[in-house]
Amino acid sequence: MDPAAAAAPPRTGISLRQLLMSLGEPLVELQAAPAGLDVEIRSVALLDPEDPPRAHPGELILAIGARGRAAFPALRVGGRDGAAAVAVKLDAPGQAAALTETAVEAGVALLSVRGEARWEQVDALARAALESAPEGRLGEGLEEGDLFALAQTTAILTGGIVSIEDTTNRVLAYSRSTDSDEVDDLRRLSILGWQGPEAYLGQLRKWGVFQRLRASDEVIRIDSHPELGIRRRLAVAIRSGERQLGTIWVQEGSAPLTEHSDQALLGAARVAALHLVRRRRELSADLTLTRTLAAGLLEGSTGPQPLASHLALDAARPAAVLGFSCGAAESAAPELTRAEVSNLISVHTAARHRSALVTQVDARIYVLLPQLPRSIDTGTLRGWAQAITEAARLHLGLSLCGSVGCIVPGLGEVPDSRREADRILDAMVTVGVTTTVAALPDIQAEVLVSEVLALLDAHPEMRDPRLTALVTHDSRNQGQLAETVLTYLNAFGDVRAAAAELHVHPNTLRYRIRRAEELTGLDLNRPDQRLLAMLQLRLPPAG
């Protein structure tokens, strides 16, 4: 054991959760936390393989020089002596599972350190996190950018003008309004003064609005009062358990509020609660950790236990994944558009399922739905996804594809649901499915054809060179022989139907089919050659 590490532990410790927030995903990744994320870390120790195997309670052990399986002794010693966590480096992709199993048996948390990270850096950052452990209550600031984005999304979904306030009626964020005539006096004075004017607040108290907000989670309606300069409003409390954190107000503008304003407002309140529960840096770090754990679970790199522990989820309840893609242009979608879509999806899903988690992996956005009711079915989830794609089209002018992964028994099988959601999206993008939302039974054939095409695309040796030559001939001569053959086969050999689709005379189509057979030596009377041609000619053109 490094003598420097045996110094007295810091005056206050931090939780494993706080350590992960400080070090972050670029440096370490959580593999297992059998005692939960609130286990206390009080010191950091460097353990060299040549040192006597021992640890101290509450230590974070940095197992330097012990890659992969060589870290088993450190895990067992850590568990025996009450260490909080052990950090190791992996030297092979498959080692995480064996190390995780050992860590769970030992009862000690396991962190994997990025291979390119230096142990000195990990040690310094971990000690800095311990030394800067907060004392007392957190400050009063908050990340207002997220709240402003949420206010704007809520305005889009409700068709109204939105403001978000704390329990002292201080305005925290508000939506943009392009028409100043739509804004009433209460809204204007509240924003200019960053607090509702007392005269108007007194009227709201007189009408019992604040009392109803404190007592209920329901959306409250406030009629218009032209004599007071107040237009029709909706309001909903932002809550964390029994505690009210603030209020979302929606003022009606020149047009009526949308039909589903109440549901959108309920979802917005639940999303806003995430932003108001913790303030300042802790908010950002906690949300980042949640998204990191959710993304790790979706990708299968992190087990269910860390996320379940972090959010107090029942890992044995049914779960499912919804996937969303911008279609063929998903990789080109600007970050601003993805942020708007993510906000819209968050509000919609939170209104329907309190535990819904929205995260982005690469160019796709996923909704993880943990601890679902056991009675829920795929049709219900399809309806949720359909409402989201319709809202994106109506409010953002964006064509989204949505997929419904299978409902799995628990969080441990979530990667299976995500894989199924991806299979569906892949098919919707590559095969050209007309529906905007689908579950696997809806487009089973299209999904399988898409995967066969992907296999052919990845393995040129599996293709018929005669068909490849036909496509090359068309490319060089600006011909249409390959397209004609595929259209003819898709029409089950019906010459008139194929000719009508191509807008040519039936005799022209017959000539092209004969010409294709002469050039390549294909015999389209043979079922196996017809089958292969129907598949291979569907491949996208090279380059």
Coordinates of C-alpha atoms in Angstrom, one line a residue:
M1 CA 0.0 0.0 0.0
D2 CA 1.3 3.4 -0.9
P3 CA 2.4 5.2 2.4
A4 CA 0.9 8.5 1.2
A5 CA -2.5 6.7 0.9
A6 CA -2.4 5.7 4.5
A7 CA -2.8 9.3 5.7
A8 CA -5.8 10.2 7.8
P9 CA -9.0 10.3 5.8
P10 CA -10.6 13.6 5.0
R11 CA -12.9 15.2 7.4
T12 CA -15.9 14.5 5.3
G13 CA -16.5 11.7 2.8
I14 CA -18.5 11.7 -0.4
S15 CA -20.8 9.1 -1.8
L16 CA -19.9 6.9 -4.8
R17 CA -22.6 8.8 -6.7
Q18 CA -20.8 12.1 -6.0
L19 CA -17.5 10.6 -7.1
L20 CA -18.9 9.5 -10.4
M21 CA -20.4 12.9 -10.9
S22 CA -16.9 14.5 -10.3
L23 CA -14.8 12.1 -12.4
G24 CA -17.4 11.5 -15.1
E25 CA -17.8 9.1 -18.0
P26 CA -14.6 10.2 -19.9
L27 CA -12.4 8.8 -17.1
V28 CA -14.2 6.0 -15.3
E29 CA -17.2 3.8 -15.9
L30 CA -19.3 2.1 -13.2
Q31 CA -19.5 -1.6 -13.6
A32 CA -21.1 -2.7 -10.4
A33 CA -22.4 -1.2 -7.1
P34 CA -23.7 -4.0 -5.0
A35 CA -24.1 -1.7 -1.9
G36 CA -25.7 1.1 -3.9
L37 CA -24.4 4.5 -5.0
D38 CA -24.7 6.1 -1.6
V39 CA -21.8 4.1 -0.1
E40 CA -19.4 6.5 1.5
I41 CA -15.8 7.0 0.2
R42 CA -13.5 8.5 2.8
S43 CA -10.0 8.1 1.3
V44 CA -8.1 7.0 -1.8
A45 CA -5.4 4.3 -1.8
L46 CA -3.0 3.1 -4.5
L47 CA -2.6 -0.7 -4.4
D48 CA 0.4 -2.1 -6.2
P49 CA 0.4 -5.9 -6.9
E50 CA 3.6 -6.2 -4.9
D51 CA 2.1 -4.6 -1.8
P52 CA 0.6 -6.6 1.1
P53 CA -3.1 -7.2 0.2
R54 CA -5.0 -5.0 2.6
A55 CA -7.5 -2.1 2.6
H56 CA -9.3 0.2 5.0
P57 CA -13.1 0.9 5.4
G58 CA -14.4 3.5 3.0
E59 CA -11.3 3.4 0.7
L60 CA -11.4 3.8 -3.0
I61 CA -8.7 1.4 -4.1
L62 CA -6.8 2.2 -7.3
A63 CA -5.5 -1.2 -8.4
I64 CA -2.5 0.0 -10.4
G65 CA -0.5 -2.5 -12.4
A66 CA -3.3 -5.1 -12.1
R67 CA -5.1 -5.3 -15.4
G68 CA -8.1 -7.6 -16.0
R69 CA -8.1 -10.9 -14.0
A70 CA -5.0 -9.8 -12.0
A71 CA -7.4 -7.4 -10.2
F72 CA -9.4 -10.3 -8.6
P73 CA -7.3 -10.2 -5.3
A74 CA -7.9 -6.4 -5.0
L75 CA -11.6 -7.0 -5.3
R76 CA -11.7 -9.8 -2.7
V77 CA -9.5 -7.8 -0.3
G78 CA -11.6 -4.7 -0.8
G79 CA -14.7 -6.6 0.1
R80 CA -13.2 -8.3 3.1
D81 CA -11.8 -5.1 4.6
G82 CA -14.8 -2.9 3.9
A83 CA -13.5 -0.8 1.0
A84 CA -16.0 1.3 -0.8
A85 CA -14.8 0.7 -4.4
V86 CA -12.0 -0.7 -6.5
A87 CA -10.9 0.9 -9.8
V88 CA -9.1 -1.3 -12.4
K89 CA -8.1 -1.2 -16.0
L90 CA -9.4 -3.8 -18.5
D91 CA -7.1 -5.2 -21.1
A92 CA -9.8 -7.2 -23.0
P93 CA -13.4 -6.5 -23.9
G94 CA -14.8 -9.6 -22.2
Q95 CA -13.3 -9.1 -18.8
A96 CA -15.9 -6.8 -17.4
A97 CA -18.4 -9.6 -16.8
A98 CA -16.1 -11.8 -14.8
L99 CA -14.8 -8.8 -12.7
T100 CA -18.3 -7.6 -12.1
E101 CA -19.4 -11.0 -10.8
T102 CA -16.4 -11.1 -8.4
A103 CA -17.2 -7.6 -7.2
V104 CA -20.8 -8.4 -6.6
E105 CA -19.8 -11.5 -4.6
A106 CA -17.3 -9.5 -2.6
G107 CA -19.8 -6.7 -2.0
V108 CA -17.6 -3.9 -3.3
A109 CA -18.2 -1.4 -6.1
L110 CA -16.2 -1.8 -9.3
L111 CA -15.0 1.0 -11.5
S112 CA -13.3 0.5 -14.8
V113 CA -10.7 3.2 -15.8
R114 CA -10.2 4.2 -19.4
G115 CA -7.1 2.6 -20.8
E116 CA -5.5 5.9 -21.9
A117 CA -6.0 7.5 -18.5
R118 CA -3.0 7.9 -16.2
W119 CA -3.4 6.6 -12.6
E120 CA -1.8 9.8 -11.3
Q121 CA -4.7 11.7 -12.9
V122 CA -7.3 9.5 -11.5
D123 CA -5.7 9.7 -8.0
A124 CA -5.5 13.5 -8.1
L125 CA -9.0 14.0 -9.3
A126 CA -10.5 11.5 -6.8
R127 CA -8.6 13.2 -3.9
A128 CA -9.7 16.7 -5.2
A129 CA -13.3 15.4 -5.2
L130 CA -12.9 14.3 -1.6
E131 CA -11.3 17.6 -0.5
S132 CA -14.0 19.7 -2.1
A133 CA -16.8 17.7 -0.5
P134 CA -19.6 20.3 0.1
E135 CA -20.5 21.3 3.6
G136 CA -24.0 22.5 4.4
R137 CA -26.7 23.3 1.9
L138 CA -26.1 23.8 -1.7
G139 CA -26.3 27.3 -3.3
E140 CA -29.4 28.8 -4.8
G141 CA -28.4 29.0 -8.5
L142 CA -29.7 26.7 -11.2
E143 CA -29.1 25.8 -14.8
E144 CA -31.7 28.1 -16.4
G145 CA -30.9 27.1 -20.0
D146 CA -32.6 23.8 -19.6
L147 CA -35.7 25.4 -18.0
F148 CA -35.9 27.9 -20.9
A149 CA -35.8 25.1 -23.4
L150 CA -38.5 23.2 -21.4
A151 CA -40.7 26.3 -21.3
Q152 CA -40.4 26.7 -25.1
T153 CA -41.2 23.0 -25.7
T154 CA -44.2 23.3 -23.4
A155 CA -45.4 26.4 -25.3
I156 CA -45.2 24.5 -28.6
L157 CA -47.2 21.6 -27.3
T158 CA -49.9 23.7 -25.6
G159 CA -50.1 26.5 -28.1
G160 CA -49.8 29.0 -25.2
I161 CA -47.3 31.3 -23.6
V162 CA -45.4 29.6 -20.7
S163 CA -43.6 30.7 -17.6
I164 CA -41.9 28.6 -14.9
E165 CA -41.8 30.1 -11.3
D166 CA -40.5 29.0 -8.0
T167 CA -42.7 28.8 -4.8
T168 CA -42.0 32.5 -4.1
N169 CA -43.4 33.4 -7.6
R170 CA -40.0 34.3 -8.9
V171 CA -39.8 33.7 -12.6
L172 CA -37.2 31.1 -13.4
A173 CA -37.8 30.7 -17.2
Y174 CA -40.3 31.6 -19.9
S175 CA -41.1 30.8 -23.5
R176 CA -40.5 33.2 -26.4
S177 CA -43.5 35.0 -27.9
T178 CA -43.3 36.5 -31.3
D179 CA -46.5 38.7 -30.9
S180 CA -46.4 41.1 -28.0
D181 CA -50.1 41.7 -28.3
E182 CA -50.7 38.1 -27.1
V183 CA -49.0 38.7 -23.8
D184 CA -51.3 39.9 -21.0
D185 CA -50.4 42.3 -18.2
L186 CA -49.8 39.6 -15.6
R187 CA -47.3 37.9 -17.9
R188 CA -45.6 41.1 -19.0
L189 CA -45.2 42.5 -15.4
S190 CA -44.0 39.2 -14.1
I191 CA -41.2 38.9 -16.6
L192 CA -40.1 42.5 -16.4
G193 CA -40.0 42.3 -12.6
W194 CA -38.9 38.6 -12.4
Q195 CA -41.8 38.2 -10.0
G196 CA -45.6 38.3 -10.2
P197 CA -46.9 41.8 -9.3
E198 CA -48.5 41.8 -5.9
A199 CA -51.9 43.2 -7.0
Y200 CA -52.4 40.2 -9.4
L201 CA -50.9 37.7 -7.0
G202 CA -53.5 38.9 -4.4
Q203 CA -56.3 38.2 -6.9
L204 CA -54.9 34.7 -7.5
R205 CA -54.8 34.1 -3.7
K206 CA -58.3 35.4 -3.4
W207 CA -59.5 32.9 -6.0
G208 CA -57.8 30.1 -4.1
V209 CA -55.4 29.3 -6.9
F210 CA -52.3 28.9 -4.8
Q211 CA -54.1 26.8 -2.2
R212 CA -55.2 24.4 -4.9
L213 CA -51.7 24.3 -6.4
R214 CA -50.3 23.3 -2.9
A215 CA -52.9 20.6 -2.5
S216 CA -53.2 19.0 -5.9
D217 CA -51.2 17.6 -8.8
E218 CA -54.0 18.4 -11.3
V219 CA -54.0 21.1 -13.9
I220 CA -55.9 24.2 -12.6
R221 CA -57.9 26.4 -15.0
I222 CA -58.2 30.2 -14.4
D223 CA -60.8 32.0 -16.5
S224 CA -60.0 35.2 -18.3
H225 CA -60.6 38.6 -16.6
P226 CA -60.4 41.3 -19.2
E227 CA -61.1 44.0 -16.6
L228 CA -57.9 43.0 -14.9
G229 CA -55.9 42.4 -18.0
I230 CA -55.7 38.7 -17.4
R231 CA -56.3 36.1 -20.1
R232 CA -57.3 32.5 -19.7
R233 CA -54.6 30.4 -18.0
L234 CA -53.6 26.9 -17.0
A235 CA -51.4 26.1 -14.0
V236 CA -49.8 23.0 -12.5
A237 CA -47.6 22.5 -9.5
I238 CA -44.0 21.2 -9.9
R239 CA -43.5 18.6 -7.2
S240 CA -41.0 16.3 -5.6
G241 CA -43.1 13.9 -3.6
E242 CA -45.3 16.0 -1.3
R243 CA -43.1 19.1 -1.6
Q244 CA -44.0 21.8 -4.1
L245 CA -41.0 23.2 -5.9
G246 CA -42.7 25.7 -8.2
T247 CA -45.4 26.2 -10.8
I248 CA -45.8 26.2 -14.6
W249 CA -48.2 28.8 -16.0
V250 CA -49.6 28.6 -19.5
Q251 CA -51.4 31.8 -20.8
E252 CA -53.7 31.5 -23.7
G253 CA -52.7 33.7 -26.6
S254 CA -54.8 34.8 -29.7
A255 CA -55.5 31.1 -30.5
P256 CA -57.1 28.6 -28.2
L257 CA -54.9 26.2 -26.3
T258 CA -54.4 22.8 -27.9
E259 CA -56.6 19.8 -27.2
H260 CA -54.0 18.0 -25.2
S261 CA -52.6 20.9 -23.2
D262 CA -53.5 19.4 -19.9
Q263 CA -51.5 16.2 -20.6
A264 CA -48.5 18.2 -22.0
L265 CA -48.5 20.4 -18.9
L266 CA -48.4 17.4 -16.5
G267 CA -45.4 16.0 -18.4
A268 CA -43.7 19.3 -18.3
A269 CA -44.1 19.5 -14.6
R270 CA -42.5 16.2 -14.0
V271 CA -39.6 17.1 -16.3
A272 CA -39.2 20.5 -14.5
A273 CA -39.0 18.7 -11.2
L274 CA -35.8 17.0 -12.3
H275 CA -34.3 20.5 -12.8
L276 CA -35.5 21.9 -9.6
V277 CA -34.7 19.1 -7.2
R278 CA -31.0 19.9 -7.1
R279 CA -29.4 23.2 -7.7
R280 CA -26.3 24.4 -9.5
R281 CA -23.5 21.9 -10.4
E282 CA -25.2 19.0 -8.6
L283 CA -28.2 19.2 -10.9
S284 CA -26.1 18.9 -14.1
A285 CA -23.9 16.2 -12.6
D286 CA -26.9 14.2 -11.4
L287 CA -28.7 14.4 -14.8
T288 CA -25.5 13.5 -16.5
L289 CA -25.0 10.5 -14.3
T290 CA -28.6 9.4 -14.9
R291 CA -28.2 9.7 -18.7
T292 CA -24.8 7.9 -18.6
L293 CA -26.2 5.0 -16.6
A294 CA -29.3 4.8 -18.8
A295 CA -27.1 4.8 -22.0
G296 CA -24.8 2.2 -20.5
L297 CA -27.8 0.0 -19.8
L298 CA -29.2 0.4 -23.3
E299 CA -25.8 -0.4 -24.8
G300 CA -25.3 -3.4 -22.6
S301 CA -22.0 -2.1 -21.2
T302 CA -23.5 -1.5 -17.7
G303 CA -25.8 -3.8 -15.8
P304 CA -29.2 -2.8 -14.4
Q305 CA -28.2 -2.5 -10.8
P306 CA -26.4 0.9 -10.9
L307 CA -29.3 2.6 -12.6
A308 CA -31.9 0.9 -10.3
S309 CA -29.9 1.9 -7.2
H310 CA -29.4 5.5 -8.5
L311 CA -33.2 6.1 -9.1
A312 CA -34.6 3.6 -6.6
L313 CA -36.2 1.5 -9.5
D314 CA -37.7 -1.9 -9.2
A315 CA -35.4 -3.9 -11.6
A316 CA -37.8 -6.9 -11.6
R317 CA -40.7 -4.9 -13.1
P318 CA -41.4 -5.0 -16.9
A319 CA -39.5 -2.5 -19.0
A320 CA -39.4 -1.5 -22.7
V321 CA -37.5 0.9 -25.0
L322 CA -38.9 3.3 -27.6
G323 CA -36.6 4.4 -30.3
F324 CA -36.8 7.6 -32.5
S325 CA -34.9 8.5 -35.6
C326 CA -34.9 11.4 -38.0
G327 CA -35.0 8.9 -40.9
A328 CA -32.5 8.8 -43.7
A329 CA -31.0 12.1 -42.5
E330 CA -30.7 11.2 -38.9
S331 CA -26.9 11.7 -38.8
A332 CA -27.2 15.1 -40.4
A333 CA -29.9 16.4 -38.0
P334 CA -28.5 19.6 -36.3
E335 CA -27.9 19.5 -32.5
L336 CA -30.5 22.2 -32.0
T337 CA -33.2 20.0 -33.7
R338 CA -32.2 17.0 -31.6
A339 CA -32.4 19.1 -28.4
E340 CA -35.9 20.2 -29.4
V341 CA -37.0 16.7 -30.2
S342 CA -35.5 15.4 -26.9
N343 CA -37.5 18.0 -25.0
L344 CA -40.7 17.2 -26.8
I345 CA -40.2 13.4 -26.2
S346 CA -39.4 14.0 -22.5
V347 CA -42.6 16.0 -21.9
H348 CA -44.8 13.5 -23.8
T349 CA -43.4 10.4 -22.1
A350 CA -43.3 12.0 -18.6
A351 CA -47.0 12.8 -18.9
R352 CA -47.7 9.1 -19.5
H353 CA -45.1 7.3 -17.4
R354 CA -43.5 9.0 -14.4
S355 CA -40.3 6.9 -14.5
A356 CA -39.6 7.5 -18.2
L357 CA -35.9 8.3 -19.0
V358 CA -34.9 9.9 -22.3
T359 CA -31.3 9.7 -23.5
Q360 CA -29.4 10.0 -26.8
V361 CA -27.1 7.3 -28.2
D362 CA -25.3 8.4 -31.3
A363 CA -27.9 9.9 -33.6
R364 CA -30.9 8.2 -32.1
I365 CA -33.1 9.2 -29.1
Y366 CA -34.3 6.4 -26.8
V367 CA -37.0 6.3 -24.2
L368 CA -36.3 3.8 -21.4
L369 CA -39.6 2.8 -19.7
P370 CA -38.7 1.0 -16.4
Q371 CA -41.1 -0.5 -13.9
L372 CA -44.1 -0.6 -16.4
P373 CA -47.5 -2.0 -15.2
R374 CA -47.6 -5.7 -15.8
S375 CA -50.9 -5.2 -17.7
I376 CA -49.4 -2.9 -20.3
D377 CA -49.2 -4.1 -23.9
T378 CA -47.4 -3.2 -27.1
G379 CA -50.4 -1.4 -28.5
T380 CA -50.4 1.1 -25.7
L381 CA -46.7 1.8 -26.2
R382 CA -47.2 2.2 -29.9
G383 CA -49.9 4.8 -29.2
W384 CA -47.4 6.7 -27.0
A385 CA -44.8 6.7 -29.8
Q386 CA -47.4 7.7 -32.4
A387 CA -48.4 10.7 -30.3
I388 CA -44.8 11.8 -30.2
T389 CA -44.2 11.5 -34.0
E390 CA -47.4 13.4 -34.7
A391 CA -46.4 16.1 -32.2
A392 CA -43.0 16.4 -33.9
R393 CA -44.6 16.7 -37.3
L394 CA -47.2 19.3 -36.1
H395 CA -45.1 21.4 -33.9
L396 CA -41.5 21.0 -35.2
G397 CA -42.2 20.2 -38.9
L398 CA -40.1 17.1 -38.5
S399 CA -40.7 13.6 -39.8
L400 CA -39.7 11.2 -37.0
C401 CA -39.6 7.4 -37.3
G402 CA -40.6 5.6 -34.1
S403 CA -40.1 2.0 -33.0
V404 CA -41.4 0.0 -30.1
G405 CA -39.0 -2.6 -28.6
C406 CA -40.3 -5.7 -27.0
I407 CA -41.6 -5.6 -23.4
V408 CA -39.0 -7.4 -21.3
P409 CA -39.4 -8.9 -17.8
G410 CA -37.0 -6.5 -16.1
L411 CA -34.2 -4.0 -16.4
G412 CA -31.6 -6.7 -17.0
E413 CA -33.2 -7.5 -20.4
V414 CA -33.4 -3.8 -21.6
P415 CA -30.6 -4.3 -24.1
D416 CA -32.8 -6.8 -25.9
S417 CA -35.6 -4.3 -26.2
R418 CA -33.2 -1.7 -27.4
R419 CA -31.8 -4.1 -30.1
E420 CA -35.3 -4.8 -31.3
A421 CA -36.1 -1.1 -31.5
D422 CA -32.9 -0.6 -33.5
R423 CA -33.8 -3.4 -35.9
I424 CA -37.1 -1.8 -36.6
L425 CA -35.6 1.7 -37.2
D426 CA -32.9 0.2 -39.4
A427 CA -35.6 -1.3 -41.6
M428 CA -37.7 1.9 -41.6
V429 CA -34.7 3.8 -42.9
T430 CA -33.3 1.4 -45.4
V431 CA -36.3 -0.5 -46.8
G432 CA -38.6 2.5 -46.9
V433 CA -41.5 1.5 -44.7
T434 CA -44.4 3.9 -45.0
T435 CA -45.6 3.7 -41.4
T436 CA -44.1 6.2 -39.0
V437 CA -44.3 4.0 -35.9
A438 CA -44.0 0.2 -35.7
A439 CA -43.4 -2.7 -33.5
L440 CA -41.7 -5.9 -34.8
P441 CA -44.9 -7.8 -35.5
D442 CA -46.0 -4.9 -37.7
I443 CA -43.1 -5.1 -40.1
Q444 CA -41.4 -8.5 -39.4
A445 CA -40.9 -9.2 -43.1
E446 CA -39.4 -5.7 -43.8
V447 CA -37.0 -6.1 -40.9
L448 CA -35.8 -9.5 -42.0
V449 CA -35.3 -8.3 -45.6
S450 CA -33.4 -5.3 -44.3
E451 CA -31.1 -7.5 -42.4
V452 CA -30.5 -9.9 -45.3
L453 CA -29.6 -6.8 -47.5
A454 CA -27.2 -5.6 -44.8
L455 CA -25.6 -9.0 -44.8
L456 CA -25.2 -9.0 -48.6
D457 CA -23.9 -5.4 -48.5
A458 CA -21.2 -6.4 -45.9
H459 CA -20.2 -9.6 -47.8
P460 CA -19.5 -9.0 -51.5
E461 CA -18.5 -12.6 -51.8
M462 CA -22.1 -13.6 -51.2
R463 CA -23.4 -11.7 -54.3
D464 CA -24.0 -13.0 -57.8
P465 CA -21.3 -11.4 -60.0
R466 CA -23.7 -11.4 -63.0
L467 CA -26.1 -9.1 -61.1
T468 CA -23.2 -6.9 -60.1
A469 CA -22.2 -6.7 -63.8
L470 CA -25.7 -5.7 -64.7
V471 CA -25.7 -2.8 -62.3
T472 CA -22.3 -1.7 -63.5
H473 CA -23.5 -1.8 -67.1
D474 CA -26.4 0.5 -66.3
S475 CA -24.1 2.9 -64.5
R476 CA -21.7 3.1 -67.4
N477 CA -24.4 3.4 -70.1
Q478 CA -27.1 5.2 -68.2
G479 CA -29.3 2.2 -68.6
Q480 CA -32.3 0.9 -66.8
L481 CA -32.0 -2.8 -67.1
A482 CA -31.5 -3.6 -63.4
E483 CA -34.4 -1.4 -62.4
T484 CA -36.6 -3.1 -65.1
V485 CA -35.6 -6.6 -63.9
L486 CA -36.4 -5.7 -60.2
T487 CA -39.8 -4.1 -61.2
Y488 CA -40.7 -7.1 -63.3
L489 CA -39.9 -9.5 -60.4
N490 CA -41.7 -7.3 -57.9
A491 CA -44.8 -7.6 -60.1
F492 CA -44.5 -11.4 -60.1
G493 CA -43.7 -11.5 -63.8
D494 CA -46.8 -9.5 -64.8
V495 CA -45.4 -7.6 -67.8
R496 CA -48.3 -5.1 -68.1
A497 CA -48.2 -4.2 -64.5
A498 CA -44.4 -3.7 -64.5
A499 CA -44.6 -1.7 -67.7
A500 CA -47.2 0.6 -66.3
E501 CA -45.1 1.2 -63.2
L502 CA -42.1 2.1 -65.4
H503 CA -44.3 4.1 -67.9
V504 CA -43.0 2.1 -70.9
H505 CA -44.7 -0.1 -73.5
P506 CA -45.0 -3.9 -72.6
N507 CA -42.9 -4.7 -75.6
T508 CA -40.1 -2.3 -74.3
L509 CA -40.2 -4.1 -71.0
R510 CA -39.9 -7.6 -72.7
Y511 CA -37.0 -6.4 -74.8
R512 CA -35.2 -5.1 -71.6
I513 CA -35.7 -8.4 -69.8
R514 CA -34.3 -10.4 -72.8
R515 CA -31.4 -7.9 -73.1
A516 CA -30.5 -8.3 -69.3
E517 CA -30.5 -12.1 -69.7
E518 CA -28.3 -12.0 -72.8
L519 CA -25.8 -9.6 -71.2
T520 CA -25.4 -11.5 -67.9
G521 CA -26.4 -15.1 -68.7
L522 CA -29.2 -14.9 -66.1
D523 CA -32.2 -17.2 -66.4
L524 CA -35.1 -15.6 -64.7
N525 CA -37.2 -18.7 -65.2
R526 CA -35.2 -20.3 -62.4
P527 CA -36.7 -19.6 -58.9
D528 CA -33.3 -19.4 -57.2
Q529 CA -32.0 -16.8 -59.6
R530 CA -35.2 -14.8 -59.3
L531 CA -35.0 -14.8 -55.5
L532 CA -31.3 -13.7 -55.5
A533 CA -32.0 -11.0 -58.1
M534 CA -34.9 -9.6 -56.0
L535 CA -32.6 -9.3 -53.0
Q536 CA -29.3 -8.2 -54.6
L537 CA -30.9 -5.6 -56.9
R538 CA -32.4 -3.9 -53.8
L539 CA -28.9 -3.0 -52.5
P540 CA -28.1 0.7 -52.6
P541 CA -25.8 1.7 -55.5
A542 CA -22.1 1.6 -54.6
G543 CA -20.5 4.8 -53.6

